[in-house]
Amino acid sequence: YPFATELAALTKDYNTMVDQITQQVEELKQSEKEKNEMIGNLSHDIKTPVASLIAIGQALSDDILSDEEKQHYLQAVSENAQRITVLADELMQVTIDNESDNNEITTGEVMVDDVLIKVLNAFKPRIDHDQREIMISGLEAAPAIKANEDAVYRILYNVIENSLKYSQSGTPIQIGVKVENDMVSMTVADEGQGIPNDELGKIFNRTYRVEKSRNQATGGHGLGLFITKNLVEKLGGKISVQSKIGQGSQFSVALPVYVF
Ligand code: ADP
């Protein structure tokens, strides 16, 4: 045939183009999926500080607090409001552009003690109400972490919130900080209900919750640890858990030390 070679070449070009377009559509679909996932995660995160604000509002209107307690609660109002503002900013960021924020969270110099104090302040009303003793060790010697402060805040917030959620009022929480091989390791240990051995690997999955019925009272979507693990890994860190049923759980997060 005349033009047979040209036709073959055109067909090949056409097929290449179709392949490229198909690939682009797949990439768009994937980024759309990630975007939706992030929006879901952020919406979940916003619920917790809002719940704290509602609880504080209730306590203030019941007028049962001493002046000193009121002062702490007002501090917590400001922390929680700040948290909501940060999350709302992030939500906006996600809807505008979800490619740049990966770099943003891995840069910066974060002081562990600053973040930990902010997180504990946000939980102050709950800690007081539940008569918790929070024992902290190793904080003075902790070097800075290479990360974005908001990311570290979310990580510690989620792990500490779980330790409060899944252990009885009145039982202590131990927080330990130490340096190991260029990583800052932060450990949160509770004396709570623990996690069955065969479920330890699953709790970091999206929407996984141990024994749904057991957890109904605590509320939650099984997203917290999924978000936490994603963040930790984006920062080049590791999260791990050790737990004994009926005795308690210990979550460890290791993040890279900030190097000048
Ligand atoms: P959520 O708390 O919203 O259910 P998470 O992803 O934070 O979601 O946690 C997943 C599951 O892991 C929880 O439902 C709970 O069963 C279990 N879990 C997490 N932290 C603890 C803990 N400190 N003690 C016992 N179980 C825990």
Coordinates of C-alpha atoms and ligand atoms in Angstrom, one line a residue:
Y1 CA 0.0 0.0 0.0
P2 CA 1.1 3.5 -0.6
F3 CA 1.3 5.5 2.7
A4 CA 1.5 2.2 4.7
T5 CA 4.7 3.3 6.5
E6 CA 3.2 6.7 7.2
L7 CA 0.0 5.1 8.5
A8 CA 1.9 2.8 10.7
A9 CA 3.9 5.7 12.1
L10 CA 0.7 7.8 12.7
T11 CA -0.9 4.8 14.4
K12 CA 2.1 4.5 16.6
D13 CA 2.0 8.2 17.5
Y14 CA -1.7 8.0 18.2
N15 CA -1.2 5.0 20.5
T16 CA 1.6 6.8 22.3
M17 CA -0.7 9.8 22.8
V18 CA -3.5 7.6 24.1
D19 CA -1.1 6.0 26.5
Q20 CA 0.1 9.4 27.7
I21 CA -3.4 10.7 28.2
T22 CA -4.5 7.5 30.0
Q23 CA -1.5 7.9 32.3
Q24 CA -2.3 11.5 33.0
V25 CA -5.9 10.6 33.8
E26 CA -4.6 8.0 36.3
E27 CA -2.3 10.5 37.9
L28 CA -5.1 13.0 38.2
K29 CA -7.4 10.4 39.7
Q30 CA -4.7 9.4 42.2
S31 CA -4.1 13.0 43.3
E32 CA -7.8 13.6 43.6
K33 CA -8.0 10.5 45.8
E34 CA -5.1 11.8 48.0
K35 CA -6.7 15.2 48.2
N36 CA -10.0 13.7 49.3
E37 CA -8.2 11.6 51.9
M38 CA -6.4 14.7 53.2
I39 CA -9.7 16.6 53.5
G40 CA -11.2 13.7 55.3
N41 CA -8.3 13.6 57.7
L42 CA -8.4 17.3 58.4
S43 CA -12.1 17.3 59.0
H44 CA -11.6 14.5 61.5
D45 CA -8.8 16.5 63.3
I46 CA -11.0 19.6 63.6
K47 CA -13.6 17.7 65.6
T48 CA -11.3 17.2 68.6
P49 CA -10.4 20.8 69.4
V50 CA -14.1 21.7 68.8
A51 CA -15.1 19.0 71.3
S52 CA -12.7 20.5 73.8
L53 CA -14.1 24.0 73.3
I54 CA -17.6 22.7 73.8
A55 CA -16.5 20.9 77.1
I56 CA -14.8 24.1 78.3
G57 CA -17.9 26.2 77.5
Q58 CA -20.0 23.8 79.5
A59 CA -17.6 23.9 82.5
L60 CA -17.5 27.7 82.4
S61 CA -21.2 28.0 82.2
D62 CA -21.7 25.5 85.1
D63 CA -19.6 27.9 87.1
I64 CA -17.9 25.2 89.1
L65 CA -14.3 26.3 88.5
S66 CA -11.8 28.1 90.8
D67 CA -10.2 31.3 89.5
E68 CA -7.0 29.3 88.9
E69 CA -8.8 26.6 86.9
K70 CA -10.6 29.3 84.9
Q71 CA -7.2 30.7 84.0
H72 CA -6.1 27.3 82.7
Y73 CA -9.3 26.8 80.8
L74 CA -9.0 30.1 79.1
Q75 CA -5.5 29.2 78.1
A76 CA -6.9 25.9 76.6
V77 CA -9.5 27.9 74.7
S78 CA -6.8 29.9 73.1
E79 CA -4.7 26.7 72.3
N80 CA -7.7 24.9 70.8
A81 CA -8.8 28.0 68.8
Q82 CA -5.2 28.2 67.4
R83 CA -5.3 24.5 66.5
I84 CA -8.6 25.0 64.6
T85 CA -7.1 28.0 62.8
V86 CA -4.1 25.9 61.8
L87 CA -6.3 23.1 60.6
A88 CA -8.5 25.4 58.6
D89 CA -5.4 26.9 57.0
E90 CA -4.3 23.4 56.1
L91 CA -7.7 22.6 54.7
M92 CA -7.5 25.6 52.5
Q93 CA -4.0 24.7 51.5
V94 CA -5.2 21.2 50.4
T95 CA -7.9 22.6 48.2
I96 CA -5.6 25.1 46.6
D97 CA -2.6 22.8 46.0
N98 CA -1.7 19.5 47.5
E99 CA 1.8 19.1 46.0
S100 CA 3.8 21.7 47.8
D101 CA 3.0 20.9 51.4
N102 CA 5.2 17.8 51.4
N103 CA 8.3 19.9 51.5
E104 CA 6.9 22.4 54.0
I105 CA 6.4 19.8 56.7
T106 CA 10.0 18.5 56.5
T107 CA 11.8 21.8 57.0
G108 CA 12.2 23.9 60.2
E109 CA 13.6 23.5 63.6
V110 CA 11.1 22.3 66.3
M111 CA 11.7 22.3 70.0
V112 CA 10.1 19.2 71.6
D113 CA 9.4 20.9 74.9
D114 CA 7.6 23.8 73.2
V115 CA 5.3 21.5 71.3
L116 CA 4.7 19.1 74.2
I117 CA 3.7 22.0 76.5
K118 CA 1.3 23.3 73.9
V119 CA -0.3 19.8 73.4
L120 CA -0.6 19.2 77.2
N121 CA -2.1 22.7 77.6
A122 CA -4.8 21.8 75.1
F123 CA -5.6 18.7 77.1
K124 CA -5.3 20.5 80.5
P125 CA -9.1 20.5 81.3
R126 CA -9.4 16.8 80.5
I127 CA -6.2 15.9 82.4
D128 CA -7.5 17.9 85.5
H129 CA -11.0 16.5 85.2
D130 CA -9.7 12.9 84.9
Q131 CA -7.2 13.5 87.8
R132 CA -4.3 12.3 85.7
E133 CA -0.7 12.4 86.6
I134 CA 1.5 13.2 83.6
M135 CA 5.1 12.2 84.2
I136 CA 7.7 13.6 81.8
S137 CA 11.3 12.6 81.6
G138 CA 14.3 13.5 79.4
L139 CA 12.8 16.7 78.1
E140 CA 15.6 19.1 79.2
A141 CA 18.2 17.2 77.1
A142 CA 16.0 16.9 74.0
P143 CA 17.6 18.4 70.8
A144 CA 15.5 20.1 68.2
I145 CA 13.7 18.1 65.5
K146 CA 13.9 18.7 61.8
A147 CA 10.2 19.2 60.9
N148 CA 7.4 21.7 60.8
E149 CA 6.0 22.5 64.2
D150 CA 2.4 21.9 63.2
A151 CA 3.2 18.4 62.0
V152 CA 4.9 17.5 65.3
Y153 CA 2.0 19.0 67.2
R154 CA -0.4 16.7 65.3
I155 CA 1.7 13.6 65.9
L156 CA 2.0 14.2 69.7
Y157 CA -1.6 15.4 70.0
N158 CA -3.0 12.2 68.4
V159 CA -0.8 9.8 70.4
I160 CA -1.4 11.6 73.7
E161 CA -5.2 11.9 73.0
N162 CA -5.3 8.1 72.5
S163 CA -3.5 7.4 75.7
L164 CA -6.1 9.6 77.5
K165 CA -9.0 8.0 75.5
Y166 CA -8.0 4.3 76.0
S167 CA -7.1 4.3 79.7
Q168 CA -9.1 4.9 82.9
S169 CA -9.4 8.2 84.7
G170 CA -6.8 8.5 87.4
T171 CA -4.2 6.3 85.8
P172 CA -0.9 8.0 85.0
I173 CA 0.6 8.7 81.5
Q174 CA 4.4 8.6 81.1
I175 CA 6.1 10.7 78.4
G176 CA 9.8 10.1 77.8
V177 CA 12.1 11.8 75.4
K178 CA 15.6 10.6 74.4
V179 CA 18.1 10.7 71.6
E180 CA 19.0 7.6 69.7
N181 CA 21.1 7.5 66.5
D182 CA 20.4 11.0 65.2
M183 CA 16.7 10.5 66.1
V184 CA 14.6 12.1 68.8
S185 CA 12.5 9.3 70.3
M186 CA 9.3 10.3 72.1
T187 CA 7.4 7.7 74.0
V188 CA 3.9 7.9 75.4
A189 CA 2.9 5.1 77.8
D190 CA -0.5 4.5 79.4
E191 CA -1.8 1.9 81.8
G192 CA -4.9 1.4 79.9
Q193 CA -6.8 -1.4 78.2
G194 CA -4.0 -2.4 75.8
I195 CA -4.3 -3.8 72.3
P196 CA -4.5 -7.4 71.4
N197 CA -1.3 -8.8 69.9
D198 CA -2.8 -9.8 66.5
E199 CA -4.3 -6.3 66.1
L200 CA -1.1 -4.3 66.7
G201 CA -0.2 -4.3 63.0
K202 CA -3.6 -3.1 62.0
I203 CA -4.2 0.0 64.2
F204 CA -2.3 2.2 61.8
N205 CA -4.6 1.4 58.9
R206 CA -7.1 3.9 57.7
T207 CA -10.4 3.6 59.7
Y208 CA -9.2 0.6 61.7
R209 CA -10.5 0.4 65.3
V210 CA -10.0 -2.4 67.8
E211 CA -13.3 -4.1 68.6
K212 CA -15.7 -1.5 67.3
S213 CA -18.2 -2.2 70.2
R214 CA -15.5 -1.8 72.9
N215 CA -14.6 1.6 71.4
Q216 CA -18.0 3.0 70.8
A217 CA -18.0 4.9 74.1
T218 CA -14.8 6.7 73.2
G219 CA -15.8 8.0 69.8
G220 CA -13.4 8.3 66.9
H221 CA -13.0 7.2 63.3
G222 CA -9.8 5.1 63.4
L223 CA -8.1 7.9 61.4
G224 CA -5.8 9.3 64.1
L225 CA -3.0 6.8 63.9
F226 CA -3.3 6.6 60.1
I227 CA -2.7 10.3 59.8
T228 CA 0.0 10.1 62.5
K229 CA 1.9 7.4 60.7
N230 CA 1.7 9.2 57.4
L231 CA 3.1 12.4 59.0
V232 CA 5.8 10.5 60.8
E233 CA 6.9 8.8 57.6
K234 CA 6.8 12.0 55.6
L235 CA 9.2 13.5 58.2
G236 CA 11.6 10.6 57.8
G237 CA 10.7 9.1 61.1
K238 CA 9.2 5.9 62.6
I239 CA 6.3 5.0 64.8
S240 CA 6.0 1.8 66.8
V241 CA 3.8 0.3 69.5
Q242 CA 4.2 -2.2 72.3
S243 CA 1.1 -3.2 74.2
K244 CA -0.1 -5.8 76.7
I245 CA -3.8 -6.4 77.1
G246 CA -5.1 -5.1 80.4
Q247 CA -1.7 -3.5 81.3
G248 CA -1.2 -0.7 78.9
S249 CA 0.2 0.6 75.6
Q250 CA 3.4 2.4 74.7
F251 CA 3.7 4.4 71.5
S252 CA 7.1 5.5 70.3
V253 CA 7.7 8.1 67.7
A254 CA 11.3 8.7 66.4
L255 CA 11.9 11.9 64.3
P256 CA 15.2 13.1 62.9
V257 CA 17.4 15.5 64.9
Y258 CA 17.8 19.0 63.5
V259 CA 21.3 19.4 62.2
F260 CA 22.8 22.9 61.8
Ligands
ADP1 P1 -9.6 6.3 66.9 O1 -9.0 6.6 68.2 O2 -10.3 7.5 66.3 O3 -10.4 5.1 66.9 P2 -6.9 5.8 66.0 O4 -6.4 5.6 64.5 O5 -6.2 6.9 66.7 O6 -8.4 6.0 65.9 O7 -6.6 4.5 66.7 C1 -7.0 3.2 66.1 C2 -7.4 2.2 67.2 O8 -6.2 1.8 67.9 C3 -8.3 2.8 68.3 O9 -9.7 2.6 67.9 C4 -8.0 1.9 69.5 O10 -8.7 0.7 69.4 C5 -6.5 1.5 69.3 N1 -5.7 2.4 70.1 C6 -5.0 3.5 69.8 N2 -4.2 4.0 70.8 C7 -4.5 3.2 71.9 C8 -4.1 3.1 73.2 N3 -3.2 4.1 73.7 N4 -4.5 2.1 74.0 C9 -5.4 1.2 73.5 N5 -5.8 1.1 72.2 C10 -5.4 2.1 71.4

